[in-house]
CSV table of C-alpha atoms in Angstrom, one decimal:
chain,number,residue,atom,x,y,z
A,7,MET,CA,61.5,114.6,-198.8
A,8,ARG,CA,60.3,116.7,-201.8
A,9,LEU,CA,56.9,117.1,-200.2
A,10,LEU,CA,58.5,118.4,-197.1
A,11,LEU,CA,60.6,120.9,-199.1
A,12,LEU,CA,57.5,122.1,-201.0
A,13,ILE,CA,55.5,122.6,-197.8
A,14,SER,CA,58.4,124.5,-196.2
A,15,ALA,CA,58.7,126.8,-199.3
A,16,VAL,CA,55.0,127.5,-199.3
A,17,ALA,CA,55.0,128.3,-195.6
A,18,LEU,CA,58.0,130.6,-196.0
A,19,GLY,CA,56.3,132.4,-198.9
A,20,LEU,CA,53.1,132.9,-197.0
A,21,SER,CA,54.9,134.2,-193.9
A,22,ALA,CA,56.8,136.7,-196.1
A,23,CYS,CA,53.5,138.0,-197.5
A,24,ALA,CA,52.1,138.3,-194.0
A,25,THR,CA,54.9,140.6,-192.8
A,26,THR,CA,54.9,143.0,-195.7
A,27,PRO,CA,53.8,146.4,-194.5
A,28,PRO,CA,50.7,147.9,-196.2
A,29,ARG,CA,51.3,150.3,-199.0
A,30,PRO,CA,49.6,153.5,-199.9
A,31,LEU,CA,47.1,153.1,-202.7
A,32,SER,CA,46.0,156.7,-203.4
A,33,VAL,CA,45.5,160.0,-201.6
A,34,SER,CA,42.5,162.3,-201.0
A,35,LEU,CA,43.2,165.8,-200.0
A,36,THR,CA,41.2,168.7,-198.7
A,37,ASP,CA,42.5,172.0,-197.4
A,38,THR,CA,42.6,170.6,-193.9
A,39,THR,CA,43.1,166.8,-194.2
A,40,LEU,CA,45.1,164.2,-196.1
A,41,ALA,CA,43.5,160.7,-196.3
A,42,VAL,CA,45.5,157.7,-197.5
A,43,PRO,CA,43.8,154.4,-198.2
A,44,MET,CA,46.2,151.5,-197.6
A,45,SER,CA,46.5,148.1,-199.1
A,46,ASN,CA,45.3,146.4,-195.9
A,47,GLY,CA,42.0,148.3,-195.8
A,48,THR,CA,43.0,151.0,-193.2
A,49,THR,CA,42.9,154.7,-194.0
A,50,CYS,CA,45.7,156.8,-192.6
A,51,THR,CA,45.2,160.5,-192.1
A,52,GLY,CA,47.3,163.7,-191.7
A,53,ALA,CA,45.9,167.0,-190.5
A,54,ALA,CA,47.1,170.3,-191.9
A,55,PRO,CA,48.2,172.8,-189.2
A,56,GLU,CA,46.2,176.0,-189.0
A,57,GLY,CA,47.2,178.5,-191.8
A,58,ALA,CA,49.1,176.0,-193.9
A,59,THR,CA,48.6,177.5,-197.4
A,60,THR,CA,51.7,176.2,-199.3
A,61,GLY,CA,51.7,172.7,-197.7
A,62,TRP,CA,52.6,170.7,-194.7
A,63,ALA,CA,54.4,167.6,-193.5
A,64,GLY,CA,54.2,165.1,-190.7
A,65,THR,CA,53.6,161.4,-189.9
A,66,LEU,CA,50.4,159.7,-190.9
A,67,GLN,CA,48.0,158.8,-188.1
A,68,ASN,CA,45.9,155.7,-187.7
A,69,CYS,CA,48.5,153.6,-189.5
A,70,PRO,CA,49.8,150.2,-188.5
A,71,THR,CA,53.3,151.4,-189.4
A,72,PRO,CA,54.7,155.0,-189.4
A,73,TYR,CA,54.8,156.8,-192.7
A,74,ALA,CA,56.2,160.3,-193.2
A,75,TYR,CA,54.5,162.5,-195.7
A,76,THR,CA,54.7,165.9,-197.3
A,77,VAL,CA,52.0,167.9,-199.0
A,78,GLU,CA,53.2,170.6,-201.5
A,79,ILE,CA,50.4,172.8,-202.7
A,80,ASP,CA,50.9,174.1,-206.3
A,81,PRO,CA,51.4,177.9,-206.0
A,82,GLY,CA,50.6,178.4,-209.7
A,83,THR,CA,47.0,177.4,-209.5
A,84,ASN,CA,44.6,178.8,-212.1
A,85,PRO,CA,42.8,182.0,-210.9
A,86,VAL,CA,39.4,180.6,-212.0
A,87,ARG,CA,40.0,177.7,-209.6
A,88,PHE,CA,40.3,180.2,-206.7
A,89,ILE,CA,36.9,181.7,-207.7
A,90,LEU,CA,35.3,178.3,-207.9
A,91,GLU,CA,36.7,177.4,-204.4
A,92,GLU,CA,35.3,180.7,-203.0
A,93,ILE,CA,31.9,180.0,-204.5
A,94,PHE,CA,31.7,176.4,-203.2
A,95,THR,CA,32.9,177.5,-199.8
A,96,ALA,CA,30.2,180.2,-199.7
A,97,LEU,CA,27.6,177.5,-200.6
A,98,GLY,CA,28.8,175.3,-197.7
A,99,GLY,CA,31.0,172.9,-199.6
A,100,PRO,CA,34.6,173.9,-198.9
A,101,ASP,CA,35.9,170.5,-199.7
A,102,VAL,CA,34.3,170.1,-203.1
A,103,ILE,CA,37.4,171.0,-205.0
A,104,ALA,CA,40.6,169.3,-203.9
A,105,PRO,CA,43.7,171.4,-203.7
A,106,LEU,CA,46.2,170.9,-206.5
A,107,ALA,CA,49.1,169.3,-204.8
A,108,THR,CA,51.9,166.7,-204.8
A,109,VAL,CA,51.9,164.3,-201.9
A,110,THR,CA,55.0,162.3,-201.1
A,111,ILE,CA,54.7,159.3,-198.7
A,112,THR,CA,57.9,157.7,-197.3
A,113,ASP,CA,58.0,154.4,-195.5
A,114,GLU,CA,60.4,153.1,-192.8
A,115,THR,CA,62.9,151.9,-195.4
A,116,GLY,CA,63.1,155.2,-197.2
A,117,ARG,CA,61.0,154.2,-200.2
A,118,THR,CA,58.9,157.1,-201.5
A,119,ARG,CA,55.6,157.1,-203.3
A,120,THR,CA,54.4,160.3,-205.0
A,121,PHE,CA,50.7,161.1,-205.7
A,122,ALA,CA,49.0,164.0,-207.4
A,123,SER,CA,45.9,165.6,-206.0
A,124,PRO,CA,43.5,165.5,-207.6
A,125,PRO,CA,44.6,162.4,-209.5
A,126,PRO,CA,45.1,162.8,-213.2
A,127,LEU,CA,42.2,162.0,-215.5
A,128,PRO,CA,42.4,158.6,-217.2
A,129,GLU,CA,43.4,158.8,-220.9
A,130,ASP,CA,41.0,157.3,-223.4
């Protein structure tokens, strides 16, 4: 009887793991695209509408479950950063410097996860 209960508990635990939706692990942001690697190995994306300079919102694409997102570009960016962005764009590398932004991802249950772009540097 105990063996049957143990097997049932293990099976129930494994089935609960299998039904958990994937979670966002990080974000990668360019001025035109948001990429979100997920815990199940997929990468969800969100495209910026033309002329979106202060941010944008939508539903991530290529995801197994729908995730709403918002991208809020930091308006107080350092002026030197703008100069570097212009230089890299002129040299053919417009996506070399990621925009400074906060990305919020919301799942179906209303749980939010917030990421910084670029991610903060690790502390020593």
